[in-house]
Amino acid sequence: TGNAKIGEREYRVSLNSSPDLVSALNDIPVPRRGAAPLYLRDVANVHDGFAVRTNLARQDGRRSVVLSVLKTGDASTTEVAERIRELMPTIIASAPPGLEVNVLADQSRFVESAIDSLLHESTIAAALTALMILLFLGSWRSTLIVAISIPLSVLVALIVMHWMGYTLNAMTLGGLALAVGILVDDATVEIENIHRNLAMGKPLTRAILDGAQQIAVPAFVASSCISIVFVSVVFLEGPARALFVPMGVAVALSVMASYLLSRTIIPTLVQFLLKKEALEHTVEHHATEHGRRARGLFWLFGAVHDAFNRAFARLQRGYEAGLDWVLTHARPTLALVLATGALAAVLVPFVGRDFFPAVSADQIRLHVVAPTGLRIEETERVFGRVEDALRRLIPEAERSSILDQIGMPSGYNLAISDSANVGASDGEILVTLTERRSKSSTDYIPELRRALRDEFPDLGFYFQPADIVTQILNFGLPSPIEIQVAGAKKDVIYQTAREIESELARVVGAVDVRLFQVQNAPRLHYEVDRTRAAELGLTQRDVANNLLLTVSSSTQVSPGFWIDPNTGNNYPVSVRVPESRVNSLDDLRTLSLPTPSGPQLLDNIATASLKRTPLFVTHTDIQPTFSVRADVQHADLGTVARELESIMARHREHLPPGSTIQLRGQVDSMYSAFTRLGIGIAAAALLVYCLMVVNFQSWLHPFIIVMALPGAMIGIVLSLFVTQTTFSIPSLMGAIMSVGVATANSILVVSFARERRDAGLSAFQAAREAGRVRLRPVLMTALAMVIGMFPLALGHGAGSEQNAALARAVIGGLCGATLATLFLVPLVYSRLTAREVRREPDPELERTHLRLQEQRA
């Protein structure tokens, strides 16, 4: 079309160069000099067809069309998936008859399952914690107060997190679940201290004020220490930072909210709910009356509580005897601590290191590599045989579907897909497992890896991560380990990559070792005799156009398009030679080439030969690059990485100048995260120490407090070794939490010992008294955390592996730290403060304090 001005008017000018219907293309005449008219329908079959197939998909053996939906970075996975599921009835209703539309894979299910498991485990943990508090305090009113503080603290934390732009996801919920045991800490310690003051015969109001005042500063310092230790996650970068900063923020906010509530709402609830209990004048009278009421109303609980009190009394007497022995036998105690620490140090290399625990998903993502050069139809037959093997290896009751995606993604999909397919002989199989299955995906993968390679030795197999967490942590790579060899001398770096591949395949624990770049794709090369072609009036372009038109289509040499006048959409017009006419190389040898002097055969001017060529080429910073990829099985990533580093170091010495060997994937991320988290922990420890120095106005007492941390470290190592759990980012997060709680409990013991010391007791007596009085709150706090973490440590449910590693580190760290707090810290205090000059109280301040107490009373 075009514009034309004729007279006083302007016209749109159009021609019938583009027909209105596809079928009308058959009526286009073919130019012929001095011959009868010849139409396109006489030499070609014009029809509405399909482009050359570069990929295909199959569901349970049937050809299908797969539509992948991805979300933007700031969108919610579950919300996007929910909206798509809401659209499904409309899509199905508008589909043509006989067309089935199904949801084949949904990553939001993994997210929802992980969140549901976390909520379920958190609920169990909260219930067990409340039961433990009920046993310790023997008062359902006090237990109710503590139980109320948990959701209130979580609610305050969620409100603040919403203002800060965080969402409710598995990581933030994991942080809140991690904090459940701590949330009861402030309320429990305060209520327990109020009960202790009530037992002294004080009125309820006086007991509340004194109980709150006595632990106000220690509780603030303890809560601040727990919050400060999570400053270390700020030093992380990449996906680890995005995953664990929300968790740290959730813990810190909930802990500070718990402290604020313990200063405000908890005393108010105590004043309101404990009036009847405050009428009792002595602890014995209170226990007797409460026991009678319990036996009258809840006789079973009364009996259990009485038995628990007797057992705890025996435990307390045993602890006092043990503490006396420790305080009088410093050298054997310190020797035992050092021996245990040495044992833990010896066990550290056997624990292993991982960037992130292996996550069991509801899917298995298997990549299959057929011999290079196969047509996609032949590859489909190969995949059919692999599917049959999968059906034998995975019972029908334990799988819901098998989805194949063969060949190269095309167009826009290639830019956003995480597919590792590189050609028509490449593809992946996604096996979706049922919820009720006897084995997890992590159990099936080693069996499939062994069985498939035995049955199909001519095929290549490797497994890609199917869960969303590992896909993120791999930075889009299909494997956790990738070694990139780059350099200008392509032959040298290719040989180096091959040698690294061979050596890495012999490393114990390394599996699925492969060179990613395919170098042996078949190539049909034609050597054109330029002189002969020029004599015939042909150029290289003429030969290439005719040859490519025959073996491929006109789309490669001269693309054309037809526009549908009804919709305005354009469609490529492709001229192809039927594949049945080109079945062998002999058919190409007889290809006719038009020349001014008449048709000529391709065989007269070109010689064909078979060669090998790269299927694709990779560059890094302009330099050619080869990538060696591998996975890990029955070993930790750190052990394989050590061998990998030695292999890379040997080959770096022989590389030509300008060539490099770089490590990518989870190994590189693990090194960076561990280093940065170590720096963060050191910075957080320095901040905590400075905070305690300011609070205690002493350099010595903070040093005594941190004596609980060696016990935490020993407990963490032993618990991870016993449970066969590796050091990872989640387990280090659990270590950070246990360090914070250990510091908080140690602060309670040391601050009370300091008060007793100022009251006139000797260092030995003050340490003994602090251990005896603080035994109950320390045990309550530690048990609350341990019980709260126990359901998570079992590792049941989707995506629970990360929480299991975290919880096991917390449990081990708290057990070790509690023992150190109850025995080692009093010992160190009694020894280091024995010669400390005791501060004399100011008589005037004492009189003012007594006068204020009388006025308040």
Tab-separated table of N, CA, C and O in Angstrom, residues 197-246:
chain	number	residue	atom	x	y	z
A	197	ASN	N	9.426	-13.965	94.209
A	197	ASN	CA	9.176	-12.862	95.135
A	197	ASN	C	7.892	-13.079	95.928
A	197	ASN	O	7.811	-12.688	97.106
A	198	LEU	N	6.889	-13.697	95.291
A	198	LEU	CA	5.674	-14.016	96.039
A	198	LEU	C	5.979	-15.019	97.151
A	198	LEU	O	5.401	-14.949	98.246
A	199	ALA	N	6.874	-15.966	96.862
A	199	ALA	CA	7.229	-16.956	97.875
A	199	ALA	C	7.934	-16.328	99.070
A	199	ALA	O	7.964	-16.913	100.157
A	200	MET	N	8.501	-15.134	98.890
A	200	MET	CA	9.135	-14.418	99.998
A	200	MET	C	8.122	-13.716	100.892
A	200	MET	O	8.501	-13.077	101.879
A	201	GLY	N	6.832	-13.807	100.532
A	201	GLY	CA	5.800	-13.182	101.334
A	201	GLY	C	5.436	-11.772	100.908
A	201	GLY	O	4.709	-11.081	101.623
A	202	LYS	N	5.909	-11.306	99.767
A	202	LYS	CA	5.602	-9.954	99.320
A	202	LYS	C	4.194	-9.881	98.745
A	202	LYS	O	3.681	-10.874	98.203
A	203	PRO	N	3.561	-8.708	98.852
A	203	PRO	CA	2.266	-8.525	98.188
A	203	PRO	C	2.426	-8.648	96.673
A	203	PRO	O	3.531	-8.520	96.130
A	204	LEU	N	1.296	-8.872	95.980
A	204	LEU	CA	1.353	-9.119	94.550
A	204	LEU	C	1.981	-7.943	93.808
A	204	LEU	O	2.873	-8.134	92.962
A	205	THR	N	1.519	-6.702	94.104
A	205	THR	CA	2.053	-5.541	93.383
A	205	THR	C	3.545	-5.382	93.638
A	205	THR	O	4.328	-5.113	92.717
A	206	ARG	N	3.943	-5.542	94.926
A	206	ARG	CA	5.354	-5.422	95.256
A	206	ARG	C	6.177	-6.514	94.563
A	206	ARG	O	7.282	-6.265	94.062
A	207	ALA	N	5.618	-7.744	94.528
A	207	ALA	CA	6.315	-8.850	93.879
A	207	ALA	C	6.466	-8.596	92.379
A	207	ALA	O	7.516	-8.903	91.786
A	208	ILE	N	5.430	-8.023	91.756
A	208	ILE	CA	5.502	-7.718	90.318
A	208	ILE	C	6.568	-6.658	90.060
A	208	ILE	O	7.405	-6.792	89.163
A	209	LEU	N	6.548	-5.576	90.854
A	209	LEU	CA	7.524	-4.494	90.640
A	209	LEU	C	8.946	-4.974	90.905
A	209	LEU	O	9.865	-4.703	90.116
A	210	ASP	N	9.139	-5.686	92.010
A	210	ASP	CA	10.491	-6.166	92.310
A	210	ASP	C	10.949	-7.206	91.293
A	210	ASP	O	12.116	-7.206	90.854
A	211	GLY	N	10.032	-8.113	90.942
A	211	GLY	CA	10.402	-9.135	89.970
A	211	GLY	C	10.766	-8.550	88.617
A	211	GLY	O	11.728	-8.981	87.977
A	212	ALA	N	10.014	-7.540	88.179
A	212	ALA	CA	10.312	-6.894	86.904
A	212	ALA	C	11.599	-6.085	86.982
A	212	ALA	O	12.414	-6.075	86.052
A	213	GLN	N	11.793	-5.400	88.116
A	213	GLN	CA	12.985	-4.558	88.256
A	213	GLN	C	14.262	-5.384	88.334
A	213	GLN	O	15.296	-4.995	87.781
A	214	GLN	N	14.206	-6.535	88.956
A	214	GLN	CA	15.408	-7.343	89.156
A	214	GLN	C	15.965	-7.902	87.851
A	214	GLN	O	17.173	-8.100	87.720
A	215	ILE	N	15.102	-8.158	86.890
A	215	ILE	CA	15.588	-8.769	85.642
A	215	ILE	C	15.459	-7.828	84.454
A	215	ILE	O	15.703	-8.234	83.313
A	216	ALA	N	15.079	-6.566	84.690
A	216	ALA	CA	14.862	-5.647	83.570
A	216	ALA	C	16.121	-5.473	82.727
A	216	ALA	O	16.113	-5.670	81.508
A	217	VAL	N	17.214	-5.125	83.392
A	217	VAL	CA	18.455	-4.890	82.655
A	217	VAL	C	19.034	-6.185	82.095
A	217	VAL	O	19.395	-6.250	80.913
A	218	PRO	N	19.154	-7.260	82.903
A	218	PRO	CA	19.663	-8.512	82.302
A	218	PRO	C	18.824	-9.013	81.134
A	218	PRO	O	19.367	-9.489	80.137
A	219	ALA	N	17.496	-8.903	81.244
A	219	ALA	CA	16.639	-9.361	80.151
A	219	ALA	C	16.826	-8.497	78.912
A	219	ALA	O	16.822	-9.002	77.778
A	220	PHE	N	16.995	-7.196	79.111
A	220	PHE	CA	17.218	-6.311	77.966
A	220	PHE	C	18.538	-6.641	77.274
A	220	PHE	O	18.614	-6.721	76.044
A	221	VAL	N	19.573	-6.831	78.069
A	221	VAL	CA	20.871	-7.178	77.492
A	221	VAL	C	20.796	-8.528	76.779
A	221	VAL	O	21.344	-8.698	75.682
A	222	ALA	N	20.101	-9.491	77.396
A	222	ALA	CA	19.982	-10.808	76.783
A	222	ALA	C	19.218	-10.736	75.464
A	222	ALA	O	19.644	-11.312	74.453
A	223	SER	N	18.081	-10.036	75.452
A	223	SER	CA	17.312	-9.892	74.207
A	223	SER	C	18.114	-9.147	73.148
A	223	SER	O	18.067	-9.489	71.953
A	224	SER	N	18.843	-8.126	73.575
A	224	SER	CA	19.673	-7.381	72.625
A	224	SER	C	20.764	-8.272	72.046
A	224	SER	O	21.069	-8.192	70.844
A	225	CYS	N	21.345	-9.117	72.877
A	225	CYS	CA	22.392	-10.014	72.386
A	225	CYS	C	21.841	-10.976	71.337
A	225	CYS	O	22.474	-11.237	70.305
A	226	ILE	N	20.647	-11.531	71.599
A	226	ILE	CA	20.040	-12.448	70.640
A	226	ILE	C	19.763	-11.742	69.327
A	226	ILE	O	19.983	-12.288	68.233
A	227	SER	N	19.300	-10.497	69.396
A	227	SER	CA	19.011	-9.741	68.181
A	227	SER	C	20.286	-9.340	67.459
A	227	SER	O	20.364	-9.376	66.224
A	228	ILE	N	21.306	-8.966	68.219
A	228	ILE	CA	22.535	-8.472	67.601
A	228	ILE	C	23.257	-9.575	66.845
A	228	ILE	O	23.865	-9.334	65.786
A	229	VAL	N	23.221	-10.817	67.345
A	229	VAL	CA	23.965	-11.874	66.667
A	229	VAL	C	23.456	-12.083	65.243
A	229	VAL	O	24.205	-12.568	64.376
A	230	PHE	N	22.216	-11.707	64.956
A	230	PHE	CA	21.693	-11.869	63.604
A	230	PHE	C	22.114	-10.736	62.677
A	230	PHE	O	21.730	-10.730	61.504
A	231	VAL	N	22.890	-9.799	63.186
A	231	VAL	CA	23.505	-8.808	62.305
A	231	VAL	C	24.436	-9.504	61.314
A	231	VAL	O	24.686	-9.009	60.205
A	232	SER	N	24.937	-10.672	61.686
A	232	SER	CA	25.890	-11.385	60.831
A	232	SER	C	25.304	-11.735	59.470
A	232	SER	O	26.045	-11.843	58.487
A	233	VAL	N	23.978	-11.926	59.361
A	233	VAL	CA	23.402	-12.312	58.072
A	233	VAL	C	23.464	-11.168	57.073
A	233	VAL	O	23.359	-11.400	55.861
A	234	VAL	N	23.640	-9.941	57.549
A	234	VAL	CA	23.738	-8.796	56.635
A	234	VAL	C	24.990	-8.912	55.768
A	234	VAL	O	25.045	-8.373	54.659
A	235	PHE	N	25.999	-9.632	56.231
A	235	PHE	CA	27.242	-9.761	55.484
A	235	PHE	C	27.126	-10.767	54.340
A	235	PHE	O	28.040	-10.860	53.517
A	236	LEU	N	26.052	-11.536	54.284
A	236	LEU	CA	25.864	-12.470	53.174
A	236	LEU	C	25.551	-11.699	51.901
A	236	LEU	O	25.146	-10.534	51.937
A	237	GLU	N	25.715	-12.357	50.760
A	237	GLU	CA	25.386	-11.744	49.481
A	237	GLU	C	24.765	-12.790	48.574
A	237	GLU	O	24.872	-13.992	48.812
A	238	GLY	N	24.107	-12.312	47.511
A	238	GLY	CA	23.493	-13.218	46.550
A	238	GLY	C	22.227	-13.864	47.093
A	238	GLY	O	21.545	-13.324	47.969
A	239	PRO	N	21.887	-15.054	46.589
A	239	PRO	CA	20.669	-15.738	47.040
A	239	PRO	C	20.652	-16.025	48.535
A	239	PRO	O	19.601	-15.987	49.163
A	240	ALA	N	21.830	-16.322	49.126
A	240	ALA	CA	21.871	-16.604	50.562
A	240	ALA	C	21.400	-15.399	51.357
A	240	ALA	O	20.688	-15.539	52.355
A	241	ARG	N	21.779	-14.207	50.928
A	241	ARG	CA	21.333	-12.993	51.613
A	241	ARG	C	19.823	-12.826	51.481
A	241	ARG	O	19.130	-12.520	52.456
A	242	ALA	N	19.309	-13.038	50.270
A	242	ALA	CA	17.865	-12.893	50.056
A	242	ALA	C	17.071	-13.902	50.863
A	242	ALA	O	15.943	-13.631	51.283
A	243	LEU	N	17.660	-15.090	51.110
A	243	LEU	CA	16.943	-16.127	51.841
A	243	LEU	C	16.974	-15.903	53.342
A	243	LEU	O	15.959	-16.065	54.026
A	244	PHE	N	18.146	-15.522	53.877
A	244	PHE	CA	18.324	-15.575	55.324
A	244	PHE	C	18.232	-14.222	56.021
A	244	PHE	O	18.084	-14.197	57.238
A	245	VAL	N	18.329	-13.128	55.302
A	245	VAL	CA	18.101	-11.835	55.953
A	245	VAL	C	16.667	-11.726	56.466
A	245	VAL	O	16.446	-11.282	57.613
A	246	PRO	N	15.635	-12.122	55.688
A	246	PRO	CA	14.277	-12.112	56.257
A	246	PRO	C	14.138	-12.974	57.505
A	246	PRO	O	13.413	-12.605	58.436
